[in-house]
XYZ file of C-alpha atoms in Angstrom:
734
model
C -13.584 28.606 37.142
C -11.664 25.524 38.220
C -8.484 25.477 40.291
C -6.331 22.357 40.351
C -2.669 21.873 41.310
C -2.104 25.639 41.483
C -3.465 26.057 37.930
C -6.530 28.201 37.306
C -8.568 27.544 34.179
C -11.579 29.643 33.299
C -14.148 30.382 30.636
C -17.068 32.794 30.463
C -19.941 33.523 28.102
C -21.228 36.953 27.143
C -24.996 36.618 26.734
C -25.316 39.926 24.848
C -22.730 39.169 22.162
C -22.875 35.317 22.266
C -19.087 35.224 22.568
C -17.073 32.669 24.511
C -13.880 33.699 26.279
C -11.315 31.280 27.677
C -8.236 31.682 29.846
C -5.544 29.052 29.426
C -4.224 27.340 32.552
C -2.567 30.083 34.572
C -0.590 29.740 37.766
C -2.509 31.011 40.783
C -1.166 30.433 44.286
C -3.238 28.540 46.809
C -3.211 31.303 49.429
C -4.282 34.600 47.867
C -5.814 33.550 44.503
C -5.038 36.904 42.919
C -5.571 35.776 39.323
C -9.010 34.502 40.240
C -9.854 37.819 41.900
C -8.624 39.878 38.951
C -10.562 37.732 36.476
C -13.724 37.961 38.579
C -13.602 41.742 38.884
C -12.786 42.160 35.222
C -15.611 39.913 33.979
C -18.231 41.060 36.528
C -20.187 37.785 36.236
C -23.819 37.073 37.047
C -23.190 33.383 37.655
C -20.004 31.800 38.971
C -19.681 28.061 38.388
C -17.107 25.661 39.797
C -16.961 22.033 40.887
C -16.725 20.280 44.212
C -13.612 18.368 45.151
C -11.292 21.347 44.791
C -9.448 22.731 47.799
C -11.439 24.265 50.629
C -9.261 27.375 50.394
C -10.331 27.975 46.778
C -14.032 27.495 47.525
C -13.760 29.735 50.579
C -11.995 32.416 48.517
C -14.719 32.333 45.842
C -17.506 32.534 48.414
C -15.824 35.444 50.198
C -15.235 37.256 46.905
C -18.821 36.806 45.752
C -20.165 38.041 49.084
C -17.820 41.017 49.296
C -18.362 42.112 45.702
C -22.133 41.676 46.030
C -22.230 43.824 49.152
C -20.038 46.479 47.528
C -22.213 46.537 44.418
C -25.323 46.764 46.577
C -23.905 49.706 48.490
C -22.752 51.485 45.341
C -26.061 51.029 43.543
C -28.363 52.446 46.204
C -30.371 55.277 44.788
C -29.125 54.774 41.231
C -29.460 52.358 38.374
C -26.646 49.871 38.195
C -25.665 48.186 34.966
C -24.309 45.252 36.905
C -26.707 42.849 38.649
C -26.350 43.115 42.373
C -26.948 39.441 43.203
C -24.252 37.041 42.036
C -25.046 33.328 42.168
C -22.345 30.816 43.048
C -22.961 27.290 41.776
C -20.802 24.419 43.022
C -21.450 21.419 40.771
C -20.730 17.812 41.730
C -17.394 16.644 40.371
C -18.652 13.105 39.736
C -21.480 14.406 37.576
C -19.290 16.914 35.731
C -16.126 14.879 35.262
C -13.310 15.943 32.972
C -14.191 13.299 30.392
C -17.741 14.561 30.104
C -16.647 18.196 29.885
C -13.927 17.333 27.365
C -16.489 15.577 25.162
C -18.801 18.617 25.364
C -15.986 20.905 24.199
C -15.292 18.620 21.236
C -18.973 18.955 20.291
C -18.904 22.771 20.458
C -20.429 24.363 17.356
C -19.405 27.875 16.423
C -21.087 30.123 13.887
C -17.646 30.956 12.531
C -16.741 27.341 11.739
C -16.511 26.219 8.086
C -19.796 25.286 6.496
C -20.505 21.604 5.852
C -17.473 20.539 7.879
C -17.411 16.934 9.019
C -16.537 15.892 12.552
C -12.809 15.533 11.866
C -12.629 18.939 10.185
C -14.617 20.520 12.993
C -12.219 19.063 15.585
C -9.217 20.371 13.663
C -10.900 23.770 13.521
C -11.484 23.743 17.297
C -7.886 22.683 17.920
C -6.763 25.709 15.933
C -8.724 27.930 18.346
C -8.379 26.173 21.718
C -5.289 24.947 23.531
C -6.325 21.411 24.444
C -3.121 21.087 26.472
C -4.702 23.426 29.025
C -6.534 20.661 30.860
C -8.094 22.815 33.568
C -9.333 25.374 31.040
C -10.922 22.635 28.903
C -12.628 21.257 32.018
C -13.923 24.742 32.925
C -15.141 25.418 29.378
C -16.964 22.083 29.227
C -18.538 22.771 32.618
C -19.734 26.168 31.373
C -21.192 24.719 28.173
C -23.050 21.945 30.010
C -24.416 24.456 32.531
C -25.644 26.686 29.685
C -27.237 23.703 27.917
C -29.129 22.660 31.027
C -30.194 26.048 32.352
C -30.464 28.300 29.315
C -34.185 28.902 29.853
C -33.570 30.013 33.450
C -30.691 32.260 32.491
C -32.454 34.100 29.650
C -36.119 33.474 30.578
C -36.589 32.092 27.069
C -37.870 28.492 27.328
C -37.877 27.926 23.563
C -34.461 29.355 22.739
C -30.985 27.839 22.565
C -27.593 29.330 23.230
C -25.533 30.323 20.224
C -21.777 30.639 20.181
C -20.351 33.115 17.702
C -16.645 32.813 18.451
C -14.007 31.871 20.995
C -11.444 34.421 22.194
C -8.725 34.495 24.805
C -9.009 36.546 27.982
C -6.604 39.420 28.492
C -6.170 40.327 32.161
C -5.530 43.913 33.157
C -2.125 44.812 34.632
C -0.653 41.487 33.497
C 1.439 40.773 30.421
C -0.323 37.796 28.890
C 1.984 34.917 27.988
C 0.963 31.339 27.281
C 2.788 28.155 28.207
C 4.131 27.733 24.674
C 5.928 31.064 24.902
C 7.385 30.211 28.310
C 8.789 26.992 26.878
C 9.901 28.503 23.576
C 11.821 31.327 25.267
C 13.223 28.957 27.945
C 11.815 31.100 30.727
C 10.767 28.301 33.064
C 10.547 24.528 33.000
C 8.571 22.350 35.408
C 11.712 20.436 36.389
C 13.205 23.680 37.714
C 10.424 24.255 40.268
C 11.825 25.330 43.685
C 10.606 22.053 45.173
C 13.024 20.114 42.983
C 16.352 21.833 43.438
C 18.527 23.612 45.946
C 17.740 27.299 46.331
C 20.501 29.796 45.709
C 22.672 27.379 43.735
C 25.186 29.710 42.166
C 26.400 27.039 39.753
C 22.981 26.850 38.140
C 23.490 30.184 36.384
C 25.992 28.565 34.053
C 23.712 25.715 33.022
C 21.636 27.798 30.606
C 18.612 25.649 31.399
C 16.165 28.509 31.742
C 15.869 32.147 32.669
C 14.583 31.046 36.049
C 17.809 29.188 36.770
C 19.837 32.212 35.717
C 17.924 34.604 37.963
C 17.394 32.336 40.933
C 20.104 33.462 43.323
C 17.600 33.676 46.143
C 18.733 32.831 49.664
C 15.380 31.546 50.941
C 12.770 29.115 49.718
C 10.029 31.804 49.846
C 12.221 34.003 47.629
C 12.662 31.237 45.046
C 8.952 30.478 45.127
C 8.171 34.178 44.834
C 10.250 34.220 41.662
C 8.304 31.200 40.385
C 4.745 31.831 41.448
C 2.333 34.634 42.188
C 2.228 35.962 45.729
C 0.486 39.224 46.509
C -1.605 41.939 45.001
C 0.894 43.258 42.490
C 1.778 39.944 40.823
C 5.564 39.953 40.935
C 6.672 36.718 39.356
C 8.079 35.034 36.336
C 4.642 33.643 35.617
C 2.909 37.017 35.786
C 4.958 39.969 34.530
C 3.193 43.230 35.197
C 2.281 46.248 33.098
C 2.230 48.550 36.117
C 5.121 50.978 35.608
C 4.898 52.123 39.224
C 5.487 48.567 40.436
C 8.356 48.099 37.986
C 10.046 51.316 39.045
C 9.775 50.284 42.702
C 11.646 47.098 41.867
C 14.242 48.938 39.822
C 14.980 51.291 42.721
C 15.719 48.336 45.003
C 18.111 46.805 42.452
C 19.745 50.208 41.921
C 20.146 50.653 45.685
C 21.793 47.246 46.005
C 24.167 47.922 43.101
C 25.508 51.024 44.849
C 28.921 50.070 46.351
C 28.214 52.280 49.380
C 25.348 49.953 50.341
C 27.335 46.713 50.134
C 27.360 46.111 53.891
C 23.584 46.587 54.041
C 23.082 44.099 51.225
C 25.288 41.552 52.998
C 23.309 41.953 56.220
C 20.000 41.529 54.396
C 21.313 38.474 52.565
C 22.446 36.907 55.827
C 19.003 37.402 57.392
C 17.111 36.114 54.366
C 18.841 32.741 54.674
C 16.773 32.077 57.798
C 13.350 32.975 56.359
C 11.312 29.826 55.901
C 8.017 29.200 54.185
C 4.910 29.629 56.329
C 1.356 28.888 55.237
C -2.025 28.006 56.678
C -1.188 24.338 56.211
C 1.936 24.747 58.338
C -0.044 26.608 61.002
C -2.567 23.764 61.063
C 0.281 21.478 62.100
C 0.880 23.667 65.144
C -2.834 23.760 65.944
C -3.010 19.969 65.741
C -0.125 19.654 68.228
C 1.962 17.932 65.560
C 4.789 20.461 65.452
C 8.209 19.251 66.526
C 10.787 21.376 68.293
C 12.550 21.808 64.931
C 9.341 23.359 63.537
C 9.276 25.845 66.396
C 12.916 26.715 65.762
C 12.185 27.442 62.095
C 9.205 29.607 63.025
C 11.284 31.512 65.556
C 14.141 32.004 63.074
C 11.724 33.229 60.425
C 10.024 35.795 62.648
C 13.329 36.914 64.149
C 14.842 37.337 60.687
C 11.992 39.436 59.318
C 12.231 41.652 62.418
C 15.969 42.098 61.864
C 15.354 42.868 58.185
C 12.772 45.496 59.141
C 15.241 47.061 61.574
C 17.850 47.259 58.802
C 15.346 48.821 56.392
C 14.137 51.386 58.942
C 16.835 53.903 58.028
C 15.944 53.850 54.308
C 12.168 53.510 54.477
C 11.592 56.976 53.034
C 13.929 56.403 50.067
C 12.961 52.870 49.045
C 9.270 52.032 48.798
C 9.734 48.302 49.433
C 11.773 48.995 52.571
C 8.950 51.146 53.883
C 6.443 48.341 53.249
C 8.639 45.846 55.095
C 8.982 48.152 58.093
C 5.227 48.719 58.146
C 4.485 44.992 57.919
C 6.419 44.162 61.095
C 3.837 45.295 63.631
C 4.116 45.238 67.417
C 2.068 42.043 67.395
C 4.705 40.340 65.233
C 7.371 41.357 67.745
C 5.154 40.047 70.532
C 4.931 36.700 68.762
C 8.723 36.476 68.792
C 8.811 37.324 72.499
C 6.147 34.763 73.423
C 7.868 31.996 71.460
C 11.157 32.727 73.229
C 9.431 32.942 76.622
C 7.246 29.843 76.287
C 8.976 27.374 73.960
C 12.127 25.579 75.049
C 14.065 26.122 71.806
C 17.223 24.558 73.258
C 15.575 21.162 73.763
C 17.166 18.201 72.036
C 15.678 16.940 68.791
C 14.700 13.642 70.422
C 12.783 15.322 73.239
C 9.584 16.118 71.399
C 7.162 15.392 74.247
C 7.611 18.592 76.281
C 8.434 21.934 74.716
C 7.190 24.461 77.309
C 9.943 26.092 79.305
C 10.150 26.083 83.103
C 8.742 28.998 85.108
C 6.092 29.654 82.468
C 3.183 28.064 84.340
C 3.326 27.232 88.078
C 0.833 24.370 87.763
C 2.861 22.807 84.942
C 6.032 23.195 87.000
C 4.372 21.304 89.878
C 3.396 18.509 87.531
C 6.950 18.269 86.200
C 8.292 18.180 89.770
C 5.780 15.481 90.667
C 6.888 13.427 87.658
C 10.592 13.829 88.441
C 10.072 12.650 92.069
C 7.594 9.928 91.181
C 10.155 7.032 91.178
C 11.185 7.885 94.776
C 7.542 8.235 95.782
C 6.636 4.844 94.344
C 9.620 3.201 96.021
C 8.653 4.693 99.402
C 5.022 3.652 99.107
C 6.083 0.165 98.034
C 8.166 -0.195 101.191
C 5.225 0.959 103.296
C 2.868 -1.552 101.677
C 5.448 -4.313 102.189
C 4.867 -4.076 105.942
C 1.185 -5.032 105.496
C 1.805 -8.005 103.203
C 1.724 -11.629 104.450
C 5.021 -13.291 105.321
C 4.904 -15.371 102.138
C 5.550 -12.218 100.058
C 9.254 -11.337 100.059
C 9.589 -8.384 97.629
C 7.209 -5.921 96.016
C 7.125 -2.618 94.173
C 4.593 -0.004 93.121
C 4.195 0.334 89.331
C 2.019 2.273 86.906
C 0.268 0.575 83.976
C -1.557 2.779 81.429
C -5.364 2.438 81.397
C -5.196 0.435 84.653
C -3.451 2.792 87.033
C -1.101 2.141 89.924
C -0.690 -1.455 91.116
C 1.307 -3.216 93.793
C 3.420 -5.844 92.062
C 4.595 -8.746 94.297
C 7.628 -10.100 92.495
C 8.824 -12.880 94.840
C 7.056 -15.353 97.164
C 8.210 -17.974 99.699
C 5.066 -19.912 98.934
C 2.896 -18.829 96.054
C -0.810 -18.507 96.899
C -3.532 -20.009 94.789
C -4.553 -18.133 91.638
C -7.215 -15.410 91.846
C -7.028 -15.295 95.627
C -7.410 -11.822 97.148
C -5.097 -10.976 100.033
C -6.203 -8.854 102.954
C -6.902 -5.255 101.824
C -5.571 -6.187 98.352
C -7.653 -6.657 95.215
C -6.169 -9.192 92.800
C -5.867 -7.998 89.195
C -3.779 -10.402 87.110
C -0.615 -12.474 86.867
C 2.122 -11.919 84.296
C 5.521 -13.642 84.227
C 4.940 -15.011 87.733
C 4.376 -11.498 89.058
C 1.067 -10.873 90.808
C -0.531 -7.453 90.545
C -2.871 -6.100 93.238
C -4.766 -2.878 93.754
C -3.821 -1.657 97.231
C -5.251 1.301 99.187
C -2.036 3.193 98.480
C -2.449 2.492 94.756
C -5.993 3.830 94.846
C -4.743 6.960 96.581
C -2.086 7.423 93.877
C -4.766 7.054 91.196
C -6.732 9.851 92.837
C -3.852 12.233 93.598
C -1.261 11.578 90.876
C -2.990 9.602 88.149
C -1.501 9.514 84.662
C 1.113 12.192 85.225
C 2.276 12.213 81.588
C -1.265 12.719 80.383
C -1.787 15.574 82.837
C 1.455 17.240 81.718
C 0.545 16.818 78.053
C -2.901 18.306 78.610
C -1.476 21.277 80.438
C 1.205 21.820 77.809
C -1.354 21.478 75.058
C -3.481 24.123 76.745
C -0.521 26.532 76.952
C 0.739 25.839 73.428
C -2.763 26.100 71.996
C -3.144 29.590 73.459
C 0.211 30.538 71.900
C -0.738 29.099 68.506
C -4.103 30.889 68.562
C -2.301 34.151 69.231
C 0.075 33.434 66.338
C -2.849 32.482 64.100
C -4.676 35.677 65.044
C -1.758 37.733 63.722
C -0.751 35.354 60.944
C -1.840 37.811 58.256
C 0.845 40.278 59.363
C 3.430 37.495 59.454
C 2.425 36.231 56.000
C 2.618 39.760 54.609
C 6.066 40.319 56.109
C 7.345 37.007 54.698
C 5.866 37.867 51.300
C 7.630 41.234 51.249
C 10.901 39.646 52.380
C 10.499 37.094 49.576
C 10.156 39.950 47.098
C 13.265 41.561 48.575
C 15.097 38.237 48.232
C 14.127 38.075 44.564
C 15.336 41.626 43.920
C 18.628 40.917 45.678
C 19.017 37.977 43.285
C 18.313 40.335 40.370
C 21.025 42.679 41.600
C 23.576 39.856 41.770
C 22.849 38.791 38.199
C 22.894 42.403 36.985
C 26.250 43.058 38.646
C 27.916 39.874 37.409
C 26.670 40.118 33.808
C 26.692 43.900 33.344
C 22.954 44.421 32.922
C 21.403 47.878 32.669
C 18.199 49.426 33.945
C 15.535 49.579 31.202
C 13.553 52.761 30.734
C 9.884 51.761 30.862
C 7.544 54.096 28.973
C 3.905 54.154 27.864
C 4.797 54.558 24.181
C 4.830 51.940 21.428
C 8.573 51.523 21.256
C 11.335 48.966 21.655
C 14.805 50.484 21.436
C 17.585 48.184 22.604
C 21.228 49.040 21.937
C 23.688 46.142 21.886
C 21.238 43.663 23.323
C 22.458 40.193 24.300
C 20.773 36.834 24.815
C 20.861 36.291 28.604
C 21.172 32.491 28.345
C 23.718 32.280 25.521
C 26.109 35.142 26.065
C 28.342 33.334 28.566
C 28.249 29.980 26.744
C 29.398 31.063 23.303
C 30.999 34.063 21.643
C 27.966 36.249 21.267
C 27.724 39.378 19.116
C 25.435 42.094 20.565
C 22.551 43.193 18.355
C 20.445 46.331 18.223
C 16.653 46.276 18.095
C 14.507 49.243 17.104
C 10.764 49.041 16.608
C 8.073 51.684 16.739
C 8.386 55.334 17.774
C 8.837 56.414 14.161
C 10.488 53.202 13.011
C 8.981 50.214 11.243
C 6.918 47.792 13.300
C 7.427 44.718 11.100
C 10.915 43.182 10.953
C 11.749 40.264 8.666
C 14.959 38.332 9.195
C 16.371 35.822 6.758
C 19.568 33.882 6.437
C 21.026 30.376 6.354
C 20.432 27.800 9.051
C 22.388 28.306 12.317
C 22.943 31.974 11.479
C 21.277 33.107 14.719
C 17.812 34.136 13.558
C 15.931 32.186 16.228
C 18.388 33.227 18.920
C 17.915 36.892 17.997
C 14.115 36.551 18.103
C 14.267 34.892 21.517
C 16.670 37.583 22.696
C 14.081 40.253 21.924
C 11.349 38.371 23.739
C 13.537 37.692 26.799
C 14.722 41.288 27.128
C 11.159 42.596 26.990
C 10.061 39.908 29.437
C 12.862 40.675 31.917
C 11.981 44.349 31.844
C 8.389 43.515 32.799
C 9.351 41.533 35.907
C 11.493 44.373 37.265
C 14.857 42.923 36.253
C 17.749 44.731 34.615
C 18.381 43.644 31.014
C 21.481 42.500 29.069
C 22.110 45.526 26.865
C 24.039 48.782 26.670
C 20.775 50.731 26.904
C 17.090 49.908 26.576
C 13.868 51.864 26.253
C 10.872 49.567 26.295
C 7.218 50.455 26.010
C 4.812 48.524 28.200
C 3.407 45.545 26.292
C 0.153 43.668 26.732
C 1.148 40.324 25.178
C 4.239 38.386 24.238
C 3.001 36.056 21.509
C 5.183 33.506 19.769
C 4.926 30.983 16.993
C 8.017 28.882 17.476
C 7.879 25.300 16.249
C 7.635 22.743 19.029
C 7.116 19.013 19.237
C 3.657 17.889 18.149
C 1.264 16.352 20.629
C 0.367 12.937 19.288
C -2.055 12.266 22.146
C -4.138 15.259 21.061
C -3.794 14.339 17.380
C -2.203 17.707 16.702
C 0.635 18.140 14.247
C 3.272 20.806 14.642
C 1.683 22.738 11.798
C -1.739 22.682 13.463
C -0.152 23.942 16.675
C 1.518 26.725 14.665
C -1.865 27.631 13.181
C -3.399 27.813 16.671
C -0.602 30.104 17.864
C -0.986 32.339 14.810
C -4.741 32.487 15.376
C -4.184 33.635 18.956
C -1.665 36.243 17.793
C -4.027 37.633 15.153
C -7.063 37.868 17.424
C -5.550 38.921 20.753
C -2.636 41.157 19.767
C -2.868 44.877 20.426
C -0.669 47.746 19.210
C 1.439 47.179 22.321
C 1.926 43.441 21.764
C 5.028 41.626 20.551
C 4.531 38.906 17.950
C 7.459 36.585 17.190
C 7.169 34.234 14.207
C 9.926 31.707 13.576
C 9.829 29.825 10.264
C 6.063 29.939 10.033
C 4.854 27.867 7.069
C 7.635 25.301 7.145
C 5.178 22.605 8.195
C 3.387 22.619 4.833
C 4.180 23.041 1.139
C 6.264 26.014 0.044
C 3.373 27.608 -1.868
C 0.963 27.189 1.060
C 3.556 28.408 3.540
C 4.258 31.474 1.394
C 0.559 32.258 1.111
C -0.057 31.861 4.834
C 2.924 33.949 5.873
C 2.085 36.687 3.376
C -1.538 36.762 4.542
C -0.493 37.019 8.194
C 1.949 39.825 7.482
C -0.669 41.593 5.369
C -3.100 41.436 8.271
C -0.577 43.062 10.606
C 0.682 45.696 8.153
C -2.826 46.787 7.165
C -3.506 47.772 10.780
C -1.260 50.772 10.254
C -0.610 52.567 13.538
C -2.376 49.726 15.379
C 0.098 47.141 14.165
C 1.953 45.302 16.970
C 5.705 44.780 17.078
C 6.209 41.903 14.639
C 9.496 40.016 14.309
C 9.659 37.311 11.651
C 12.393 34.848 10.722
C 11.869 32.978 7.465
C 13.612 31.237 4.569
C 10.835 32.255 2.196
C 12.570 35.246 0.639
C 9.788 35.717 -1.879
C 7.689 37.255 0.876
C 10.228 40.051 1.127
C 10.666 40.372 -2.611
C 7.013 40.327 -3.666
C 5.148 41.871 -0.780
C 7.522 44.520 0.448
C 9.396 45.379 -2.739
C 7.666 48.688 -3.280
C 6.228 49.489 0.103
C 7.392 48.641 3.616
C 11.027 47.714 2.982
C 11.674 50.517 0.512
C 10.532 53.175 2.949
C 12.816 51.819 5.673
C 16.062 51.452 3.713
C 17.256 54.923 4.666
C 16.778 54.376 8.406
C 18.725 51.101 8.280
C 21.465 52.281 5.933
C 24.053 52.725 8.676
C 22.951 49.851 10.859
C 22.961 46.737 8.696
C 25.349 45.486 6.004
C 22.390 43.664 4.454
C 20.690 46.921 3.471
C 22.680 47.441 0.234
C 21.947 43.814 -0.658
C 18.185 44.274 -0.397
C 18.469 47.607 -2.153
C 20.165 45.906 -5.078
C 17.569 43.149 -5.169
C 14.697 45.617 -5.050
C 16.088 47.357 -8.093
C 16.328 44.177 -10.147
C 13.560 42.614 -12.204
C 14.302 39.005 -11.277
C 15.143 37.391 -7.973
C 18.473 35.558 -8.363
C 19.665 33.355 -5.477
C 23.231 33.179 -6.828
C 23.360 36.963 -6.986
C 22.199 37.083 -3.360
C 25.028 34.736 -2.307
C 27.569 36.852 -4.185
C 26.355 40.058 -2.585
C 26.489 38.469 0.889
C 30.112 37.419 0.335
C 31.058 40.900 -0.857
C 29.432 42.484 2.210
C 30.896 40.141 4.803
C 34.457 39.608 3.530
C 35.683 43.078 4.669
C 34.263 42.440 8.142
C 36.019 39.077 8.372
C 39.285 40.634 7.209
C 39.079 43.239 10.004
C 38.615 40.518 12.624
């Protein structure tokens, strides 16, 4: 496993089956590393390999996980045989020795038993590119690291000094409780774009909903930066983000109940109060706390911390009344412990929050520490003290000295400065009871007995005050750090609440409905709408029915710009929104929990990787064929257009055959194509014929296909005529 820039890439090898498994770059936050933990517990590895140079937090998290899981396994296996080895070895390899270039080259040299026989190097690389997403840089680095480690230590791993590792196939990892979606699908469905990261734009920008840039922009009505980041990234055990939709119906229903509560007009005042408090919740992390520990926090940082803790306490007080009804409210109330309230009290009692922005030297309030108060009093009266002592020393100076003053010079201490003379003495001459130090700008500086006494009693007063303040503030920061876990948890829960309040705003403004999430293989959406297009153009709602007694394979055809791709994306977005706990744009929706949302939607080729658009389409189809389950959604848009018509027809027909032949284990498949011969030849007597009756009252195209199925020859002109006959009455009604 390798973690870089909040992206986790991983690969593992099953010694028993000789299979390789890879996980494309997946967002994993730098605090909790939940994806890493889920992957570890799912794979149950014997060896864990990573590289040096990654963040200390990631390495610490891996070490803690390995130790905790090893101890748990050891405790569980006492007195019984355990199938899982108790001792897990963590190997941290040197980054310089296992650089990306070396690992990338090793992946390009990977030989699989399933590769074509007698393939040359170019053909082998094309074959690998059809299986692996070389755009996932971290995953490629992790896979190369794994392969090199196996090459070097195979005899130690298997205790077979003469053998070599074999690699049968490469498959993608499917994580439990997470709907698996790759980067291509996120981009194809316009769910998120890197330029819309919360670091790059203003949170809660209401105007952004009209820009149709991405689903993230539409949904991001969050009031706080943690809320916007919660919507973007993974924070917490239950994975509640755009990047990681969940399959846990319990979690989804808990989110739905919050949105439903907020949509109730009787709770409007509560929602407004929560929204007002969430505006003052700021991001807090271990890195931010380190700034306080290093005494680098400004008074503005303390104000933000105080506002954040105060706001989460106020939010918990608001939620107290409804903690039994709403699960999330109960969690928020439970997260605000007495220690969190004590932190707020200590900050108010110790830190001078009303100090000016320019006064960053002293932040501890008066009457907090008697010793510090004495030091402050000594500093405030120091000018008068120095003036008095200077007058006293003037009486002991020779008559040639006319004026003097006591001054303080850092690293030297207090000195008597004689500023004017009637007759200047010779240089470097000590006066009686005075020790000459130096001359600067015709001012002579001497160490007098009074100056020595000031060095002993007063000294560097600013340094003494800073040390005392640092001691007090450090004790406060250590107390905060001791209870930081409770504060982090409260902020995390408030961020989730902020996200759900944003969902309720979007649902109210755009008339979304609560989807019914079930464990069956079904998608039933009545009058569904595309969430990003409906308010930009005149959009006609469309129904979607798949599974639960209806056909699982849907083929759409029509002229360019007729809305085929938009309809396919609409299906994917509605299912996606339901799996992040958001209401959906439809009249009603019943959606079965899905394991994957897989798409083949043509995108720009990557010249740097020497991959054409068609090769990328092949890779996406390969992933869909090998990773899809009966509860997956597969969306194919114009597959086969990147090659000849005959080849495209053959490929599309073969893919559809593969899905249809699975029978009850076929996923939800939605296909848009111009290759009508697929419909005519393949489904003339089977799939389409059996479904004409169910679609008779839903689609004006049904009589058209019925007519075509009854004819011996496929006639394009006849198809155009039938389309005109079917659509002219509808246009006349409008």
